[in-house]
Coordinates of C-alpha atoms and ligand atoms in Angstrom, one line a residue:
X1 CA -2.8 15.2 10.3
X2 CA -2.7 14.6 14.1
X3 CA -3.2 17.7 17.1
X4 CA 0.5 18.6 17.1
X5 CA 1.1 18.8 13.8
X6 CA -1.9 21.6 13.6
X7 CA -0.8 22.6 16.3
X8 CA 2.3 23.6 14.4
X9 CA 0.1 25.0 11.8
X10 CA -1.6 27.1 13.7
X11 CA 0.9 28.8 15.7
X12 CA 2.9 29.5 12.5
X13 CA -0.3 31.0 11.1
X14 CA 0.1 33.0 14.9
X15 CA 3.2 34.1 14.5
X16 CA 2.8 35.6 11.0
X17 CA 4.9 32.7 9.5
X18 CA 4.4 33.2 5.6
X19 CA 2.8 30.3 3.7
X20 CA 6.0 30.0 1.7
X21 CA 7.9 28.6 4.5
X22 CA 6.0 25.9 5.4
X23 CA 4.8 25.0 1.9
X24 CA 1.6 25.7 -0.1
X25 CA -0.3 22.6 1.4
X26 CA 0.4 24.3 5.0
X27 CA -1.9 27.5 3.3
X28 CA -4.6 24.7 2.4
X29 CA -5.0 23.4 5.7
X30 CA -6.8 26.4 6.6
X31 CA -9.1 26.9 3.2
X32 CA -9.8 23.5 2.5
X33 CA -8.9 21.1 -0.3
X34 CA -7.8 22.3 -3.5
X35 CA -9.7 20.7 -6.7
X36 CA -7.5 18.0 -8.0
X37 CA -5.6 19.2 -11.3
X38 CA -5.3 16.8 -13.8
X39 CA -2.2 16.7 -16.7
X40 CA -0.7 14.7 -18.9
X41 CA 2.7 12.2 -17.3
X42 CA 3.5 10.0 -20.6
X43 CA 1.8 7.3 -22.9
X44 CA 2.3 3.7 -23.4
X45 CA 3.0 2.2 -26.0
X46 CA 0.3 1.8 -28.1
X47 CA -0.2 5.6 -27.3
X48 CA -2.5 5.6 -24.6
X49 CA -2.6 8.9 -22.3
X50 CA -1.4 8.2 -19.2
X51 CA -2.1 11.0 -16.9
X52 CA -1.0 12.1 -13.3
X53 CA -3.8 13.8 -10.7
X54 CA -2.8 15.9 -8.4
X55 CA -4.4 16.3 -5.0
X56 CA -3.5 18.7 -1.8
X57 CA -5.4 19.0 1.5
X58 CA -4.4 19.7 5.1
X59 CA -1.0 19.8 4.3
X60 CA -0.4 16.0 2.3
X61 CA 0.0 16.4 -1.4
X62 CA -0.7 13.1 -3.6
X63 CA 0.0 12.7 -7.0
X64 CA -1.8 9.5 -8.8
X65 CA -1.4 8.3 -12.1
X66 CA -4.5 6.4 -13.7
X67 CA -2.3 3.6 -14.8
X68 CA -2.8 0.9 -11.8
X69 CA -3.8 3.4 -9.6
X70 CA -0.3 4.5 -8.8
X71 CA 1.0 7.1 -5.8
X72 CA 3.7 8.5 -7.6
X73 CA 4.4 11.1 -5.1
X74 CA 3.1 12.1 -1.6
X75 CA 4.9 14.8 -0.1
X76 CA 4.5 15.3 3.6
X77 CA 6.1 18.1 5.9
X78 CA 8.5 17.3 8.8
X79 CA 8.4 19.0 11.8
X80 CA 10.2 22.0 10.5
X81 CA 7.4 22.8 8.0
X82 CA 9.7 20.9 4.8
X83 CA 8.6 19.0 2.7
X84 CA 9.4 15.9 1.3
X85 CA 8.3 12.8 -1.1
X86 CA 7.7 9.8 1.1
X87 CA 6.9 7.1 -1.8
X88 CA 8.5 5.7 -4.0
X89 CA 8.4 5.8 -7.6
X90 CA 9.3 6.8 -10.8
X91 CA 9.2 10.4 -13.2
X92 CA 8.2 8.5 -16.1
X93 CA 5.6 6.4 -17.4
X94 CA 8.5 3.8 -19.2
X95 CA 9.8 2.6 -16.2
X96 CA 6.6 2.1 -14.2
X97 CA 5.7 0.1 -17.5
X98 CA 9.3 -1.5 -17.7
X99 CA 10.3 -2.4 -14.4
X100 CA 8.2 -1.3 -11.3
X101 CA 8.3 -3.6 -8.1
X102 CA 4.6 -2.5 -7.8
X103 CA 5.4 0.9 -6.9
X104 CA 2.5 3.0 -5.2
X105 CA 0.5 0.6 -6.9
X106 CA -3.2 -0.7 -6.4
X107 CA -3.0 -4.6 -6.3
X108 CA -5.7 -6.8 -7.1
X109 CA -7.8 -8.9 -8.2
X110 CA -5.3 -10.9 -5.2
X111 CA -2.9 -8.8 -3.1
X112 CA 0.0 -11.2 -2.2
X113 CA 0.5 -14.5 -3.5
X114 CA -1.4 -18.0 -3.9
X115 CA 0.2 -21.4 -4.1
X116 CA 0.7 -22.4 -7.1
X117 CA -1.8 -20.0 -9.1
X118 CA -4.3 -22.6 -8.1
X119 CA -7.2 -22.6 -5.7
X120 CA -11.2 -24.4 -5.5
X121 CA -14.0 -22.8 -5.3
X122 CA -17.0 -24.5 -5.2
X123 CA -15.8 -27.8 -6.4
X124 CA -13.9 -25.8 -9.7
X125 CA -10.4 -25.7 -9.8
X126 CA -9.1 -22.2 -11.5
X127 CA -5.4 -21.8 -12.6
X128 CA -3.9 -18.4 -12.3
X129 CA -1.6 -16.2 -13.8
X130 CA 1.8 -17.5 -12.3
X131 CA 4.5 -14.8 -12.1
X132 CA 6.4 -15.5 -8.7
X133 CA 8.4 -18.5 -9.4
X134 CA 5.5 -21.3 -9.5
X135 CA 2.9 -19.1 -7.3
X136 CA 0.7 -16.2 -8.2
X137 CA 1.5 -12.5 -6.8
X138 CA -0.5 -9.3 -6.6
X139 CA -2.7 -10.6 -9.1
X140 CA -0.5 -12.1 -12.0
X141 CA 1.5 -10.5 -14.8
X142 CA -1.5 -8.6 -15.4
X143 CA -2.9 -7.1 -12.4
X144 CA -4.4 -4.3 -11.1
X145 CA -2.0 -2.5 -11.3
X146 CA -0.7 -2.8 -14.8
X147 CA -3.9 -1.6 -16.2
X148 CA -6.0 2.2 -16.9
X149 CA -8.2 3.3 -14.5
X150 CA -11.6 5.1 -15.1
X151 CA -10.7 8.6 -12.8
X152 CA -13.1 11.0 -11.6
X153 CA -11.9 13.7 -8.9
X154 CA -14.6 15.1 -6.4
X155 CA -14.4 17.6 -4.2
X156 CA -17.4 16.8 -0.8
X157 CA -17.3 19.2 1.9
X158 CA -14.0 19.6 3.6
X159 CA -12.4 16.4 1.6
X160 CA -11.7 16.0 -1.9
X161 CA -10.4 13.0 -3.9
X162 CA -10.4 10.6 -6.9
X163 CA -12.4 7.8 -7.5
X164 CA -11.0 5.0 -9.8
X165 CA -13.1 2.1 -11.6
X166 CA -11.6 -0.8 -13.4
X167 CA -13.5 -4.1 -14.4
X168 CA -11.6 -6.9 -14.6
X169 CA -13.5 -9.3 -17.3
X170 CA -14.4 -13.3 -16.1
X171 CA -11.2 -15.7 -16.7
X172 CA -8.9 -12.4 -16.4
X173 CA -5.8 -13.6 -15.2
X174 CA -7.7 -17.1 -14.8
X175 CA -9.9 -15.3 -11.9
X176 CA -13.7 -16.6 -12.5
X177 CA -16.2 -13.5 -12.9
X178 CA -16.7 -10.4 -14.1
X179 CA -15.4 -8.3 -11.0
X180 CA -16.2 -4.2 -10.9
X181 CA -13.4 -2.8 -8.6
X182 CA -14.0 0.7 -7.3
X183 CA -11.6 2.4 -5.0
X184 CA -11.9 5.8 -3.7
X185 CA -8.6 8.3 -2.2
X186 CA -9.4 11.0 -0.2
X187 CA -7.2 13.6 1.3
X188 CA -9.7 14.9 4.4
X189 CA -8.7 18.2 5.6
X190 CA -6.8 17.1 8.6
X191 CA -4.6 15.8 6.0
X192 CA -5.2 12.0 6.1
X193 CA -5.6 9.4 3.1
X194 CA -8.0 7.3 2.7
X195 CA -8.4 4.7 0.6
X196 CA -11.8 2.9 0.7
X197 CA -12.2 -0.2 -1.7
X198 CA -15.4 -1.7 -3.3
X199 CA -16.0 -4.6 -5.8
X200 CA -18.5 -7.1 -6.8
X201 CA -19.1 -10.2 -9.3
X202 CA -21.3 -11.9 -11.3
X203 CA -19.4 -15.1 -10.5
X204 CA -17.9 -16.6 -7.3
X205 CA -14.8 -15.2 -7.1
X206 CA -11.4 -14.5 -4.3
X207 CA -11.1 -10.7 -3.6
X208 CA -7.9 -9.2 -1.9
X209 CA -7.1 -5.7 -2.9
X210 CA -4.6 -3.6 -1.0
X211 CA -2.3 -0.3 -2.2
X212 CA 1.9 -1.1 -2.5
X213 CA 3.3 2.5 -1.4
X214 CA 6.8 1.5 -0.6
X215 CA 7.3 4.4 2.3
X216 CA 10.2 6.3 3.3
X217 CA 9.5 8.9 6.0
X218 CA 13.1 10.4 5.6
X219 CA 12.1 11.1 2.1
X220 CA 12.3 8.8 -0.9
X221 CA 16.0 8.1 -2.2
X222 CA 17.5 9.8 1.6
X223 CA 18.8 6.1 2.6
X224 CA 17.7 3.2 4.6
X225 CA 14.7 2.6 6.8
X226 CA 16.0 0.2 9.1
X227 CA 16.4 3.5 12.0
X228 CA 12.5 4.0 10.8
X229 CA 10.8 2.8 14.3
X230 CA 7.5 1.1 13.5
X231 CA 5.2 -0.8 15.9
X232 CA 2.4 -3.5 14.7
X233 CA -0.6 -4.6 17.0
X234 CA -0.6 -8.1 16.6
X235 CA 1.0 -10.9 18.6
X236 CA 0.7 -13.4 15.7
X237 CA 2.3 -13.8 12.2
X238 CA 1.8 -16.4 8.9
X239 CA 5.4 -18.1 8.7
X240 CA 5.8 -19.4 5.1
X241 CA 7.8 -21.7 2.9
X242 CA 10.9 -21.1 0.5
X243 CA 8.2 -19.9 -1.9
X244 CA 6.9 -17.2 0.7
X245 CA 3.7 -19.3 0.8
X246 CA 2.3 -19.2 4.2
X247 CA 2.1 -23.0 6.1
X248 CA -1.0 -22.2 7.4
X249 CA 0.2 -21.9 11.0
X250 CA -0.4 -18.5 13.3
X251 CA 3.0 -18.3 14.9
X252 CA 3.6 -16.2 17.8
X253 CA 5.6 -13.2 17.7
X254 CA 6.8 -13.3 21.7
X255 CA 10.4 -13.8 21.5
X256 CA 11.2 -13.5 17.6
X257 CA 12.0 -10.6 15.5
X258 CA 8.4 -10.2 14.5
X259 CA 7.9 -8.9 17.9
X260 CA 6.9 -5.4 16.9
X261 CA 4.1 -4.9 19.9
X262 CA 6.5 -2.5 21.8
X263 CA 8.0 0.3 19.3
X264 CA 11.2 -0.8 18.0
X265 CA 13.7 -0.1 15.1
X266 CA 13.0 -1.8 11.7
X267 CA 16.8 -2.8 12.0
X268 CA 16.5 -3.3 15.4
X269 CA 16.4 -7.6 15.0
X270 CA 16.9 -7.4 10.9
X271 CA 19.8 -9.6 10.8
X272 CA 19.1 -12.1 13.7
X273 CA 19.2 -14.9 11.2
X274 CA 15.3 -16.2 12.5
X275 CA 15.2 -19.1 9.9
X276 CA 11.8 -17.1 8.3
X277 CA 14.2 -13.8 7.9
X278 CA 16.4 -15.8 6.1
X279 CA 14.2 -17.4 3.9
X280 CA 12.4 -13.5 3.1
X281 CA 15.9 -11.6 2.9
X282 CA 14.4 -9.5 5.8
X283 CA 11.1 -9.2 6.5
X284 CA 8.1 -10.3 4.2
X285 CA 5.1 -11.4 6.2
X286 CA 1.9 -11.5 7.0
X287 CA 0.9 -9.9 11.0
X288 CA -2.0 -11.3 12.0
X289 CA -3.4 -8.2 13.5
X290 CA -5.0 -9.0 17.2
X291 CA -8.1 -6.9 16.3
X292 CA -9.0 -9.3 13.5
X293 CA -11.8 -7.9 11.0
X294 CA -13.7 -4.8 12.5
X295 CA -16.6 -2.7 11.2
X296 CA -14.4 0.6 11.0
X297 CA -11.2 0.8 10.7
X298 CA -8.7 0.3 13.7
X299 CA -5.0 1.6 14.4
X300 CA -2.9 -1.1 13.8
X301 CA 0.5 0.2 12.8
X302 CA 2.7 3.3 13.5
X303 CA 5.9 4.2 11.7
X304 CA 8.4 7.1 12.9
X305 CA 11.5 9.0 11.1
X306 CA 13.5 10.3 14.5
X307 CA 15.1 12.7 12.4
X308 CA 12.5 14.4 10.6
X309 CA 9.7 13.5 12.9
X310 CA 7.5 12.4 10.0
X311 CA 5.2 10.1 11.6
X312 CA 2.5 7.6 9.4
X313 CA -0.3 6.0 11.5
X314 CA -2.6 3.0 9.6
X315 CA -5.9 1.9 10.8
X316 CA -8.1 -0.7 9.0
X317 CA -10.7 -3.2 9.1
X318 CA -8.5 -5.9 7.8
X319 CA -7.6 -8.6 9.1
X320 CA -3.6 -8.9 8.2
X321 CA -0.8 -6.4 7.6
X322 CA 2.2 -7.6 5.2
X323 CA 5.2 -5.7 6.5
X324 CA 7.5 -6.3 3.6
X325 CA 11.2 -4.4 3.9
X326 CA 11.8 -3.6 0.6
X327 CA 14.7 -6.7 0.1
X328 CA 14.3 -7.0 -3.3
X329 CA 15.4 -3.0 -3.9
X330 CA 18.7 -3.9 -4.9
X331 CA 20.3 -0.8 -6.7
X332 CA 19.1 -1.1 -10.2
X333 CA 16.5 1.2 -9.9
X334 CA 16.7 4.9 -10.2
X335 CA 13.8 6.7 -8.9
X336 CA 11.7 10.4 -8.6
X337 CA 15.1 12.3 -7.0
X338 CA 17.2 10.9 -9.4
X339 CA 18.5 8.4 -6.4
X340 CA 19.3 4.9 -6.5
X341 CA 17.1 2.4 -4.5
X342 CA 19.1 0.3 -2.5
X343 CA 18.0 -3.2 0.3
X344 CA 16.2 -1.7 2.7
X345 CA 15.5 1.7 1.0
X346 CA 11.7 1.8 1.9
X347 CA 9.2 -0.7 3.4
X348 CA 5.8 -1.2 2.7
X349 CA 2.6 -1.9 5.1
X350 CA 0.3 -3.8 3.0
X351 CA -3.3 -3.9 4.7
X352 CA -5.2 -7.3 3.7
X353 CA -6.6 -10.9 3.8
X354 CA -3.7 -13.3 4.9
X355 CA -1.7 -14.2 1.4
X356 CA -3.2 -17.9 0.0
X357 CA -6.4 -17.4 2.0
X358 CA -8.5 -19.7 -0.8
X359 CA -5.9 -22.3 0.3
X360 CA -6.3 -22.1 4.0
X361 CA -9.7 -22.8 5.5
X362 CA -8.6 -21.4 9.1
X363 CA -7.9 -18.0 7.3
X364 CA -10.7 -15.7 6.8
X365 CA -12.3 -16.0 3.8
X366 CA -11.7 -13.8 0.8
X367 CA -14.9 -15.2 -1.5
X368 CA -17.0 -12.9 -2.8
X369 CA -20.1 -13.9 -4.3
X370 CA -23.1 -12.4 -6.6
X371 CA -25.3 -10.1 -4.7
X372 CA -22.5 -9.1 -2.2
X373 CA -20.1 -6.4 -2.2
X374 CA -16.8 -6.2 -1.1
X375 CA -16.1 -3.4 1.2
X376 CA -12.9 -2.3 3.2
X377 CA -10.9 0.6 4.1
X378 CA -7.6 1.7 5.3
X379 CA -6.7 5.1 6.5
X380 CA -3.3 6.5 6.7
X381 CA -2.8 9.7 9.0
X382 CA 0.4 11.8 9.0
X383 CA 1.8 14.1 11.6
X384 CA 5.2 15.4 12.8
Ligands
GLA401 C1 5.1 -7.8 -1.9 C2 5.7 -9.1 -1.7 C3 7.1 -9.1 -1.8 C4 7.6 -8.5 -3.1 C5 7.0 -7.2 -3.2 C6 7.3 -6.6 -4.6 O1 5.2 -7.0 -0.8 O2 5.3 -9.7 -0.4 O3 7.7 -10.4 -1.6 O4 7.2 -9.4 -4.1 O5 5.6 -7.2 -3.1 O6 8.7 -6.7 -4.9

């Protein structure tokens, strides 16, 4: 959490506020992390146990299933010490299984989509899993995030957190090499999450893993996010096809709706009609962040709630940031509150690799050989 919001803290803490009032994470702040509790949320179908983790420090409570890694819940407080769900998701295990839109989800082995399901590498052609008309997304029909993770909590210092293993076997999904994904959330005890991500191979292989929280600051199922105000620090995006494929061209943002440098209203320039908003049903791109890839992470993104204050900061060492405006939500889903999700009902900031990098030679590369390891993190602090 940010100064003011401790600031908060501590003067309710001053003014004898009870704990009560401003919620049971507001009473962690000040003793550290709590150790993650762990109990069963549903099993699959062939009667796995899926179960949910539950995690609280400075004030943010996250709750993560093992299957794909999933946020189901992360509960935040506004500026009046209340709390609320700012994710996403589902109360059951059957409709993650069923029919989530990659809810809170950990993507990989390839965050956002590649042309076809094809790319070289090498001089070796490799067909994917196709699952997005004729291209591959988030990994294929398979991915990530459709699978059990190994979970261990840990509690270190002031922080605690999970850390999550999967391996995803050579030819999974059509992806060469045996890749061991290991991806750690932490709750520090200001209150921020972190997500750091690791993986390596035995074969050359294309690495792109991201997390698919679909956020609403006003609270999951309160309405739309199009009076969210969100800035991005980049003054270029990917354009794409039909397909959502980019054409390989950095594009700048000065006078388009994709300007988001200055602060301005998700709505603000929704329905200009921009050819590439049409084509997207809103927004659905890739910002090339100005910063480009950095050692540590870097603030690259803000998003605000007005009316509850609820404010979510990103930083990370990626190079791209797919800002994706939830246009496929379309009613038919009925999520944690009971409330139907609706066009527009959340948006997610996706840090990553520009979407069909192995296609592109002037995007960074997102090859990952034997002997390296793939490293990156993205840190997400709240305040109010
Ligand atoms: C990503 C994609 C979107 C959409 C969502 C899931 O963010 O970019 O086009 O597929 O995932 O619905």
């Amino acid at each position: 959490m940010e100064l003011n919001r401790r600031t908060v803290i501590a003067g309710a803490a001053a003014a004898g506020i009870a704990a009560t009032t401003l919620g049971t994470g507001t009473a962690q702040a000040a003793s550290g992390g709590k150790k993650p509790v762990k109990e069963l949320f549903g099993k699959l179908a062939d009667g796995t146990k899926v179960y949910r983790w539950s995690l609280e420090n400075g004030g943010t409570r996250l709750k993560v299933l093992n299957w794909g890694g999933v946020v189901q819940g992360l509960e935040i407080p506004d500026r009046r010490g209340h709390y609320a769900n700012v994710s996403l998701g589902f109360d059951n295990i059957e409709d993650y299984v069923a029919k989530t839109p990659y809810f809170g989800a950990l993507i990989g082995r390839y965050g956002n989509r590649i042309a076809k399901g094809q790319f070289t590498l090498d001089g070796k052609t490799y067909q994917l899993s196709v699952n997005d008309g004729v291209n591959s997304l988030h990994g294929g029909t398979q991915g990530f995030d459709k699978h059990i993770w190994d979970v261990e909590p840990f509690t270190k210092g002031s922080d605690v957190g999970l850390v999550l293993h999967y391996t995803s076997i050579d030819g999974e999904m059509g992806y060469p090499g045996t890749l061991k994904a290991k991806v750690t959330y932490t709750l520090t005890k200001h209150g921020d999450w972190r997500i750091d991500y690791e993986a390596t191979t035995d074969k050359a292989t294309v690495v792109n893993l991201t997390s698919h929280v679909y956020w609403n600051l006003a609270g999951e199922g309160s309405g739309t996010i199009e009076d969210h105000e969100l800035s991005i620090a980049a003054g270029r995006y990917t354009p794409t096809d039909t397909g959502l494929i980019p054409t390989g061209e950095l594009a700048k943002v000065a006078g388009t709706p994709f300007d988001f440098r200055k602060t301005k209203t998700v709505g603000r320039d929704i329905r200009d009609g921009h050819v590439q908003q049409v084509q997207a049903k809103g927004y659905d791109h890739n910002w090339v962040l100005d910063k480009g890839i950095t050692a540590k992470p870097e603030h690259v993104a803000t998003l605000r709630d007005p009316r509850s204050g609820r404010t979510l900061k990103i930083a990370t060492d990626q190079p791209g940031l797919q800002f994706y405006s939830g246009n496929f939500l379309d009613g038919t889903l009925t999520g944690t509150g009971g409330k139907t999700y609706r066009q527009g009902d959340a948006l997610c900031l996706e840090t990553q690799h520009f979407p069909d990098s192995p296609n592109h030679a002037n995007f960074p590369s997102t090859v990952l050989r034997p002997g390296q390891t793939y490293r990156t993190t993205t840190v997400h602090t709240f305040g109010c």
